[in-house]
Short mmCIF file of C-alpha atoms in Angstrom, two decimals:
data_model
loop_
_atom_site.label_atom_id
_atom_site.label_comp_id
_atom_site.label_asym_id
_atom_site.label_seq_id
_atom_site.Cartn_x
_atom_site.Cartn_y
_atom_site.Cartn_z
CA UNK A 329 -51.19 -76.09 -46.65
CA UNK A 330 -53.52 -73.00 -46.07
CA UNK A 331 -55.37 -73.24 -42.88
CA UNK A 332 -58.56 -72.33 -44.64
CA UNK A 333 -60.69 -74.15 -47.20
CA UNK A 334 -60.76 -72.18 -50.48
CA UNK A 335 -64.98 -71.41 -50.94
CA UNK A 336 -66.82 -73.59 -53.29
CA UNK A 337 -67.05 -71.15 -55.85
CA UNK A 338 -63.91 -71.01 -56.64
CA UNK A 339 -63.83 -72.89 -59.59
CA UNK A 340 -66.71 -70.50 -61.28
CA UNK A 341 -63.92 -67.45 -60.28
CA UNK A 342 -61.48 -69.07 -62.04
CA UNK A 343 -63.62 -69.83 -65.01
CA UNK A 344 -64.89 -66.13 -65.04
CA UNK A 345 -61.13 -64.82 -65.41
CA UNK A 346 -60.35 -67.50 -67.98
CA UNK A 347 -63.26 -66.15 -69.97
CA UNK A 348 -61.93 -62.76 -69.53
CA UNK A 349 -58.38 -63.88 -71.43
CA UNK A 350 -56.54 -63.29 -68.09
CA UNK A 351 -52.73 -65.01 -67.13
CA UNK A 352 -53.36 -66.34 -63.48
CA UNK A 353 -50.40 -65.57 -61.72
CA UNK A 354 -49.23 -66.37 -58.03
CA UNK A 355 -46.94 -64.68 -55.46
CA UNK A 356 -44.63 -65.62 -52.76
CA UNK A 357 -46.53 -65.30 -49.32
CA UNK A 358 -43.60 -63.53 -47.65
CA UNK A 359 -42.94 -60.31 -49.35
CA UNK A 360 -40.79 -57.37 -48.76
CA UNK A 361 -42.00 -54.89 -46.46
CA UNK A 362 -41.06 -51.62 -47.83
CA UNK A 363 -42.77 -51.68 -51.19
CA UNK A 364 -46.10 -51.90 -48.99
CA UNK A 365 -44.94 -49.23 -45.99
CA UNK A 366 -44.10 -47.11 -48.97
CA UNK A 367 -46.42 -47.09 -51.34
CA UNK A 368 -50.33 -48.98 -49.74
CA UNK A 369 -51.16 -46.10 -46.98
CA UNK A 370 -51.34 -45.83 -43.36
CA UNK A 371 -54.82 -48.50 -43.39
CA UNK A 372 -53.05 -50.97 -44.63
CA UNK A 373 -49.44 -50.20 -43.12
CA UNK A 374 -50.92 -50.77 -39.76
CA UNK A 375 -52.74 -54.00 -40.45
CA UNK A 376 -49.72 -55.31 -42.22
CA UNK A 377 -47.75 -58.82 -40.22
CA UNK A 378 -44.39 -58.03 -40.22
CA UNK A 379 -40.93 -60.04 -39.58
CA UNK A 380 -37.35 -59.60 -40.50
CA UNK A 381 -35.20 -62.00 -42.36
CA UNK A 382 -31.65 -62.98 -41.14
CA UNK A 383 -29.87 -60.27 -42.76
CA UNK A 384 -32.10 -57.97 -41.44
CA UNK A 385 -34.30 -57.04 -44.09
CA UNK A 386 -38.30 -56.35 -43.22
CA UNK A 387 -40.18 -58.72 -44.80
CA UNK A 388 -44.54 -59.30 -44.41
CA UNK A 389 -46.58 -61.57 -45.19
CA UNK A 390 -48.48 -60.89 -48.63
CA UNK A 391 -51.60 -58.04 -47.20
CA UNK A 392 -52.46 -57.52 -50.62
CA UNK A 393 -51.96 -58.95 -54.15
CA UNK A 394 -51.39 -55.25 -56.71
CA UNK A 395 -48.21 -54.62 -55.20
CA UNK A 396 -46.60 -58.01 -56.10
CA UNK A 397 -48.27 -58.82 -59.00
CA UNK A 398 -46.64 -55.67 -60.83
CA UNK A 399 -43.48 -56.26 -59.08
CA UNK A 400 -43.84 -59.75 -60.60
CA UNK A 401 -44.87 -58.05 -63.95
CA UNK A 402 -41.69 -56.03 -63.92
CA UNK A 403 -39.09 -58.55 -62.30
CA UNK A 404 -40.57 -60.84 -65.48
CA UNK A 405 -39.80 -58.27 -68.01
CA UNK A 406 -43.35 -59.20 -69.59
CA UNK A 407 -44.39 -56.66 -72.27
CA UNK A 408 -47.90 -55.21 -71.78
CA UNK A 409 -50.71 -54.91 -72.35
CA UNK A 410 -51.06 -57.96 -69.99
CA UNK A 411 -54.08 -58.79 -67.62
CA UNK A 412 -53.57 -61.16 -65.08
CA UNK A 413 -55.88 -62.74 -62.47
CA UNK A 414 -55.02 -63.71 -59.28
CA UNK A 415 -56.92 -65.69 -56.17
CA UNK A 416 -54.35 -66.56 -52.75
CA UNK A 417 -54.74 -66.29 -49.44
CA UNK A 418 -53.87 -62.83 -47.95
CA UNK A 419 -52.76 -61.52 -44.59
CA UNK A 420 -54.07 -58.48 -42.38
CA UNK A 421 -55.00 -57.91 -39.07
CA UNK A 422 -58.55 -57.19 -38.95
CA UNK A 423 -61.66 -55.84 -36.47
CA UNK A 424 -63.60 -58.67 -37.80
CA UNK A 425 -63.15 -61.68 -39.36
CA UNK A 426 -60.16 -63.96 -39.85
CA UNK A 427 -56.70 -62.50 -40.24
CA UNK A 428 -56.42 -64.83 -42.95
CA UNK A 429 -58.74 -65.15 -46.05
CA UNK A 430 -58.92 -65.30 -49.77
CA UNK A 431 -58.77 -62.47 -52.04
CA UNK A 432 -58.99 -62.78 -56.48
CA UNK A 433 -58.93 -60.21 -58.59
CA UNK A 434 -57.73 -58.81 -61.76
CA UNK A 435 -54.73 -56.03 -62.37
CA UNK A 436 -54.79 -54.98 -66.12
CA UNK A 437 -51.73 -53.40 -66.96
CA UNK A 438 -50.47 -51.17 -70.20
CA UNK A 439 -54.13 -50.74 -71.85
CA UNK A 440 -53.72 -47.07 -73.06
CA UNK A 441 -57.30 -46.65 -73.91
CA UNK A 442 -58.00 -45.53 -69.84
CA UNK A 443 -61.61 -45.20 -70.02
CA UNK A 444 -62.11 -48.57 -72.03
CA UNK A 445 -59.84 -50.23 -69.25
CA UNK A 446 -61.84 -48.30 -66.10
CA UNK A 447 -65.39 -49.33 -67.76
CA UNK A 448 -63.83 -53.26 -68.47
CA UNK A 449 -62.57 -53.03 -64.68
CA UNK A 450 -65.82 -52.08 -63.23
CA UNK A 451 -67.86 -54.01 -65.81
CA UNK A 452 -65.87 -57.35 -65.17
CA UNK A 453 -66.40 -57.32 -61.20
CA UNK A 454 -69.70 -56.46 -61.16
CA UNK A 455 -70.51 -59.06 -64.02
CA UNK A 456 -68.17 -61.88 -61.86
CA UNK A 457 -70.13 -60.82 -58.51
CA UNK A 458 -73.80 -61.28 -60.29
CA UNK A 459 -72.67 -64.75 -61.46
CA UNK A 460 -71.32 -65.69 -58.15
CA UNK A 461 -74.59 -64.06 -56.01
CA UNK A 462 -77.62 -64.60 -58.79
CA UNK A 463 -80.77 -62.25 -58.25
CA UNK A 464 -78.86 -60.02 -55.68
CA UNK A 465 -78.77 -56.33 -57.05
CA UNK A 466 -75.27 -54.96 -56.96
CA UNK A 467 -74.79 -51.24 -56.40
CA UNK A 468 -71.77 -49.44 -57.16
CA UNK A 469 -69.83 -46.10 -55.29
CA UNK A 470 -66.98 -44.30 -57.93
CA UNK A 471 -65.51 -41.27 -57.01
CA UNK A 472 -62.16 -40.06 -58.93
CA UNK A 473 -59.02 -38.86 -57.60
CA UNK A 474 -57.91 -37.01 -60.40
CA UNK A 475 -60.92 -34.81 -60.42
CA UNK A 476 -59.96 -34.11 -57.08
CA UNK A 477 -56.57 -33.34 -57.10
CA UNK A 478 -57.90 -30.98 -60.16
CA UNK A 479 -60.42 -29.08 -57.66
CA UNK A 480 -57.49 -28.66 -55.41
CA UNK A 481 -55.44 -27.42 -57.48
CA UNK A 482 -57.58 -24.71 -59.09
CA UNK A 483 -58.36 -23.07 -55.89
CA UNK A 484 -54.37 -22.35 -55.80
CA UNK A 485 -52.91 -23.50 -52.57
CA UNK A 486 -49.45 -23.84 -51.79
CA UNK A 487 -47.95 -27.56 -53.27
CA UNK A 488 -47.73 -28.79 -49.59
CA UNK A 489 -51.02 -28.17 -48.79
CA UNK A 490 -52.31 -29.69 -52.08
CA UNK A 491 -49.82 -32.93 -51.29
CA UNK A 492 -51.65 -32.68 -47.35
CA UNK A 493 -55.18 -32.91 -49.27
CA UNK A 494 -54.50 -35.16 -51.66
CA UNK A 495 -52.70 -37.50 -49.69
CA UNK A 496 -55.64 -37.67 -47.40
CA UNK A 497 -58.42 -38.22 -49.82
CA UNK A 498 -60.77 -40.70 -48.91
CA UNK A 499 -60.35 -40.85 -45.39
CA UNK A 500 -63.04 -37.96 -44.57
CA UNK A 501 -62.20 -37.58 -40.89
CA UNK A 502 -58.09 -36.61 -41.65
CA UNK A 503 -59.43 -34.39 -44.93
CA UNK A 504 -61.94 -32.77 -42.32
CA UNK A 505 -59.13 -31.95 -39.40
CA UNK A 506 -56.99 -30.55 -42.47
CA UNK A 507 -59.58 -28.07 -43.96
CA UNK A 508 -60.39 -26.87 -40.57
CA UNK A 509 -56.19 -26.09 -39.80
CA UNK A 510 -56.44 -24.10 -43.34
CA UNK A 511 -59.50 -22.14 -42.19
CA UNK A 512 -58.01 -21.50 -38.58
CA UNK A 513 -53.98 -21.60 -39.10
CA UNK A 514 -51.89 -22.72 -36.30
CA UNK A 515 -48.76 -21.04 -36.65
CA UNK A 516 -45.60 -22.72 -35.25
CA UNK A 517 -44.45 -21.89 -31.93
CA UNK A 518 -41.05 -24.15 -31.95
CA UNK A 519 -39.07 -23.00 -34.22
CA UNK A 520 -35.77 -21.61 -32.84
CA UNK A 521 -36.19 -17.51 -33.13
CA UNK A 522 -32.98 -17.29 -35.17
CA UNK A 523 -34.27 -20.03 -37.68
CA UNK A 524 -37.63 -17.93 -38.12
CA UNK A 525 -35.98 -14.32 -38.78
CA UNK A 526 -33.53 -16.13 -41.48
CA UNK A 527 -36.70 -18.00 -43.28
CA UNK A 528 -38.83 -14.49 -42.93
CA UNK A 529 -35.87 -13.08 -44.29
CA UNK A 530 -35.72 -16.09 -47.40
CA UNK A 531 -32.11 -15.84 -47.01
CA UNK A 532 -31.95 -19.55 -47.98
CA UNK A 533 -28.18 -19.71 -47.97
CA UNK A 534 -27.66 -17.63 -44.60
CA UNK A 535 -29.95 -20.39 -43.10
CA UNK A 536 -28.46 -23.82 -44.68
CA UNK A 537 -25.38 -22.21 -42.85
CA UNK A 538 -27.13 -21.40 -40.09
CA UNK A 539 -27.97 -24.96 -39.79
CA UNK A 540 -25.06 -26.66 -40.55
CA UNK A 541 -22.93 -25.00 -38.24
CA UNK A 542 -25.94 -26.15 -35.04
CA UNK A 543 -25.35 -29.75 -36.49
CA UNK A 544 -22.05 -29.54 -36.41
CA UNK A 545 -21.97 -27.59 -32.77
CA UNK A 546 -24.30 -30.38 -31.31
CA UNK A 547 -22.80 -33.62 -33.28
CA UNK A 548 -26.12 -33.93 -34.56
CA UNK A 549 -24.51 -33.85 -38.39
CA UNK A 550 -22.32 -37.17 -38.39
CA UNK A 551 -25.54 -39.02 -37.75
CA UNK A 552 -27.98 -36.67 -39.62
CA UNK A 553 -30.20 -38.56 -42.32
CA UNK A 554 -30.99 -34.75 -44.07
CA UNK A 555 -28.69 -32.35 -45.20
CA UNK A 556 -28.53 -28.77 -43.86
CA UNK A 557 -30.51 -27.83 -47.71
CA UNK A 558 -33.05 -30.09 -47.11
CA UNK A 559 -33.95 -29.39 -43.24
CA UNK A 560 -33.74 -25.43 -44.27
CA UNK A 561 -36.57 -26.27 -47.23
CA UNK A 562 -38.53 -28.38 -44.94
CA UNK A 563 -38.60 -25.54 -41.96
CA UNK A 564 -39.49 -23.36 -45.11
CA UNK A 565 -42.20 -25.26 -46.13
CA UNK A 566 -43.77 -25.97 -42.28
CA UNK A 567 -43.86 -22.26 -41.92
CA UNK A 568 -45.66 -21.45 -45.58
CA UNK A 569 -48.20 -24.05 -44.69
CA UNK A 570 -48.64 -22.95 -40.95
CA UNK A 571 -49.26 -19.53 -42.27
CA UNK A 572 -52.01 -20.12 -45.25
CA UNK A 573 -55.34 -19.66 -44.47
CA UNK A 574 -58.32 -20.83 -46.74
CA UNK A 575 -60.60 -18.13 -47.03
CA UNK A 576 -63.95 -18.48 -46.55
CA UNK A 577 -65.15 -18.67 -50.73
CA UNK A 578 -62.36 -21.51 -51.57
CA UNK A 579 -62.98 -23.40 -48.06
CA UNK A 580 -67.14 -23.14 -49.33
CA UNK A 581 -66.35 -24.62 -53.22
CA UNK A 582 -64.25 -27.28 -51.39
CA UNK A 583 -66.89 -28.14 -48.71
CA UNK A 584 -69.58 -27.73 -51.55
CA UNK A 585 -67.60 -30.51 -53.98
CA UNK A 586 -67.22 -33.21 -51.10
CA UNK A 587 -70.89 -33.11 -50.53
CA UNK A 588 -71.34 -33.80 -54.51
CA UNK A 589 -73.59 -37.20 -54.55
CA UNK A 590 -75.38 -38.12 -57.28
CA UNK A 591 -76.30 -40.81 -60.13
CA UNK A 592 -73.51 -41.55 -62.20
CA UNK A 593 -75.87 -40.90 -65.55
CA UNK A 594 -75.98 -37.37 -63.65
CA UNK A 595 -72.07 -36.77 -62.61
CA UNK A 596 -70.81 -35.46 -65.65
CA UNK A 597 -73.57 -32.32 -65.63
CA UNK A 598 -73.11 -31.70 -62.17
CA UNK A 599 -69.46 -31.93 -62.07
CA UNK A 600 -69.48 -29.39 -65.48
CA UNK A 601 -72.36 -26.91 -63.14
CA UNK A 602 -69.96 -26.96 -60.25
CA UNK A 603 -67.10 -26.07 -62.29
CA UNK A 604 -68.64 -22.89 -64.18
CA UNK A 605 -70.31 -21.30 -60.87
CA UNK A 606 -67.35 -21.49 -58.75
CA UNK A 607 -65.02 -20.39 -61.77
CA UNK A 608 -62.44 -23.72 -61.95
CA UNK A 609 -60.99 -25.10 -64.67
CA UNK A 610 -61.03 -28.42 -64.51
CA UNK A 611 -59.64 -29.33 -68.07
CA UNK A 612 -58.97 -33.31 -68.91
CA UNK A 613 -59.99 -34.17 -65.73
CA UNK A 614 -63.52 -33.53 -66.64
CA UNK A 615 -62.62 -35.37 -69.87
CA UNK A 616 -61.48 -37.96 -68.68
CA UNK A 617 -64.28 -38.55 -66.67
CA UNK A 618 -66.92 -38.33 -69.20
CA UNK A 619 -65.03 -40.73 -71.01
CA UNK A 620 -65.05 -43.15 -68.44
CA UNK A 621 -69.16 -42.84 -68.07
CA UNK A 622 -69.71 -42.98 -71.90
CA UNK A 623 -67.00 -46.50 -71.81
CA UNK A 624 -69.31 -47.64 -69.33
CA UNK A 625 -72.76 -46.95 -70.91
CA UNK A 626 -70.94 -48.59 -74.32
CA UNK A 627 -69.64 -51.87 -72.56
CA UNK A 628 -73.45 -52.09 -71.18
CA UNK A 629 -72.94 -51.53 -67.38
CA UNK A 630 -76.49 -50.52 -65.95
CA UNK A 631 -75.83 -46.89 -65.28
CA UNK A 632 -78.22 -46.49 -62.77
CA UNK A 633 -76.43 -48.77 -60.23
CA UNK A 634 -73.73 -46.78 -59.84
CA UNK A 635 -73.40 -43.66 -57.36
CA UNK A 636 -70.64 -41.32 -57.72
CA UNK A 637 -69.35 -39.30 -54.86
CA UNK A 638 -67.04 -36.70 -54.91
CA UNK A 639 -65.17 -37.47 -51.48
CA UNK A 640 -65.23 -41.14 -52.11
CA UNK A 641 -61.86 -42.83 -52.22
CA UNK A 642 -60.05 -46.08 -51.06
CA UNK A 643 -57.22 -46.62 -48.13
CA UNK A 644 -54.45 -47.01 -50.36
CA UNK A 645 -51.81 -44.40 -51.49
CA UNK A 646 -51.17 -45.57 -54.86
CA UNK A 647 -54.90 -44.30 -56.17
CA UNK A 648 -54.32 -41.86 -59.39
CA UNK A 649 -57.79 -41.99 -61.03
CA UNK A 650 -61.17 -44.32 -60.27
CA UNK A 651 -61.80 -45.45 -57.32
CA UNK A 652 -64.44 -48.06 -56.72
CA UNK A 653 -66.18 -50.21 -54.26
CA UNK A 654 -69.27 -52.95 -54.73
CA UNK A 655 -71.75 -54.07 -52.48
CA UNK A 656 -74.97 -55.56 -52.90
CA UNK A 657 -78.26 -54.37 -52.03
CA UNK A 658 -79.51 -54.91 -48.42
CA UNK A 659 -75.60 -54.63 -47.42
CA UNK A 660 -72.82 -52.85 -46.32
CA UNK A 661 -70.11 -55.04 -47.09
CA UNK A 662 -67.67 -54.21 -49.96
CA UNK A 663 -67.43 -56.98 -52.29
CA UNK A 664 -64.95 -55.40 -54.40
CA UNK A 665 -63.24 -52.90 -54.75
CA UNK A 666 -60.42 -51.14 -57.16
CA UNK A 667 -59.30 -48.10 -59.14
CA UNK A 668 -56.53 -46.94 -61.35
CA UNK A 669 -52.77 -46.61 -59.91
CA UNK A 670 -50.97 -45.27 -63.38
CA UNK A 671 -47.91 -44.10 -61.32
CA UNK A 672 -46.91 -47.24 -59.08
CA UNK A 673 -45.19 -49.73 -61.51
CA UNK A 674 -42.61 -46.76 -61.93
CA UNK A 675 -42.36 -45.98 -58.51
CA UNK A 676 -41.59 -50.13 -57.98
CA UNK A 677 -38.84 -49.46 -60.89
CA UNK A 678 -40.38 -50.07 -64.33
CA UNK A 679 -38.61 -48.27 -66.94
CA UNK A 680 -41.86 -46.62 -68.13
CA UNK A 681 -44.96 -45.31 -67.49
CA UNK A 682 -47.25 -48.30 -67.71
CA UNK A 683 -51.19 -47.26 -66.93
CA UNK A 684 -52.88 -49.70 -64.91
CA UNK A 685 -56.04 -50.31 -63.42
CA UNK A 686 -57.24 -53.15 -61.48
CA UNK A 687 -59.78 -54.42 -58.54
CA UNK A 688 -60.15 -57.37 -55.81
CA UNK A 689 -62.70 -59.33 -54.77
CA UNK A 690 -63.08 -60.20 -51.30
CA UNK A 691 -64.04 -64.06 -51.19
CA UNK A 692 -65.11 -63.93 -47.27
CA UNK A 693 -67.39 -61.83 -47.59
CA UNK A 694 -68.94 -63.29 -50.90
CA UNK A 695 -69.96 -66.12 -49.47
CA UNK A 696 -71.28 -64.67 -46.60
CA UNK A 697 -74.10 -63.05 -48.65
CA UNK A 698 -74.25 -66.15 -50.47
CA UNK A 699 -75.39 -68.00 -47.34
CA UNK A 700 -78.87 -68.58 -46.65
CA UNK A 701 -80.79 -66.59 -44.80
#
């Protein structure tokens, strides 16, 4: 039995994804670990409970419900498009608040109209949260990944550096400490001289040697979980990014994208005006955007309650696209959140591509603000 009473409004949840033509699906509350330390980012990975099971294999209990539910989807071998609903009791260690508590939400899977699907995703938590919290005005932050990752990409940095940014997108103080290491480089001090004359020299196969023969002087190799190939390209690599440097026009588009804020009914102009003065192509990601905002004006989401911001994104790894939080007015406390993750049912082992978008609703915190004053 859970320890804590499901909130009386549960029933209207379920009757919300039921009118929404969603399967309700449930998932074990013990889960393996390493789909989660893999895949859900370094928020969650340190909130996560974790235990082992007799053979030795990590296990957690359930922090989150995406991750299972589309290992459920695949381990099933249920053709898409599917959209299932969800509402169980989830685990994380927290600042505030119980370390247990309720989440629903919705993960619509294999729906390969994407801007359709991101407008039903954001349309379909707002409308649940303004049935569960009548009269409250909702507001609603979006930023995108993908137009992003297309900013970065333009400006032409090295692929490690672009993986460095990416990777920390959303978390502004980490995406801060980065750009200032590409504006002020700090080269590498402790790399072993011979190593650093052999990579200067990009004699890649004098150095694999090189290495190989240390590993197998020191013993290190019969143990070794890389091979001499891989070390060499990863001492490669460290050195390329230690020595880039940002200069001062690319490190000024970047800062002057993050600091993008504006109406959504306004984001598709200003993203096109940033573009065109700082020279980037920005190609289908701009597309793909517009799309999105002329889905959501069509499915009748109130336009002016959105905000998007370019350096807005969510604590989890498996992002590709939108990324979105709600909160209602008066409040800081996100009500629900989601995005699209296209590339993690084949990185949990589906055979395909399947695109997927999806979003939670955190039950807690719902009927806080549906407390009287």
């Amino acid at each position: 039995m859970p320890l804590i009473d499901l909130p009386a409004f549960a029933p209207d949840l379920l009757s919300e994804f039921a009118a929404r033509r969603t399967t309700r699906v449930d998932t074990p509350v013990i889960q393996p670990a390493e789909p989660f330390l893999d895949m859900a980012g370094e928020d969650l990975r340190r909130r996560i409970f974790m235990t082992e099971s007799e053979t030795g294999e990590s296990l957690c209990l359930r922090p989150e419900f995406t991750i299972p539910v589309c290992l459920r989807h695949i381990e099933t071998a249920t053709g898409t498009p599917k959209r299932y609903s969800y509402l169980g009791e989830v685990f994380r260690q927290r600042r505030d608040g119980s370390h247990e508590f309720y989440q629903a939400g919705i993960e619509d899977l294999g729906d390969i109209s994407i801007s359709s699907a991101d407008a039903r995703a954001i349309g379909d938590a707002t409308g649940i949260l303004t049935r569960l919290l009548p009269g409250r005005r909702l507001q609603v932050t979006l930023g995108d990944q993908a137009v992003f990752e297309a900013v970065v990409q333009a400006l032409g940095l090295p692929l490690g550096w672009q993986k460095r940014l990416i990777h920390a997108f959303g978390n502004t103080e980490q995406l801060q400490a980065l750009l200032a290491r590409l504006v002020s480089p700090q080269f590498v001090t402790d790399i072993d001289d011979d190593v650093a004359r052999l990579v200067g020299a990009d004699d890649e196969t004098a150095l694999i040697a090189h290495i190989d023969n240390t590993m197998q002087a020191t013993g290190y190799s019969s143990n070794a979980s890389r091979s001499p190939a891989e070390i060499a390209r990863r001492l490669k690599e460290k050195l390329v990014l230690s020595e880039t440097r940002l200069d001062d026009a690319a490190y000024g588009v970047l800062e002057e994208f993050l600091s993008l804020k504006v109406p959504l009914f306004n984001a598709s102009a200003a993203l096109a005006g940033f573009a065109d003065a700082a020279g980037l192509r920005l190609g289908n990601a701009l597309s793909r955007f517009d799309g999105r905002v002329a889905a959501l004006a069509n499915a009748g989401v109130d336009l002016t309650t959105i905000e998007y911001r370019a350096a807005f994104g969510r604590p989890l790894d498996y992002y590709t696209g939108l990324v979105f939080e709600v909160t209602a007015e008066g409040s800081t406390a996100v009500l629900a959140g989601g995005g699209r993750f296209d590339r993690l049912m084949a990185l949990l082992g589906a055979q395909n591509r399947i695109p997927a978008v999806g979003f939670a609703l955190w039950l807690d915190r719902i009927q806080s603000e549906r407390a009287p004053a």
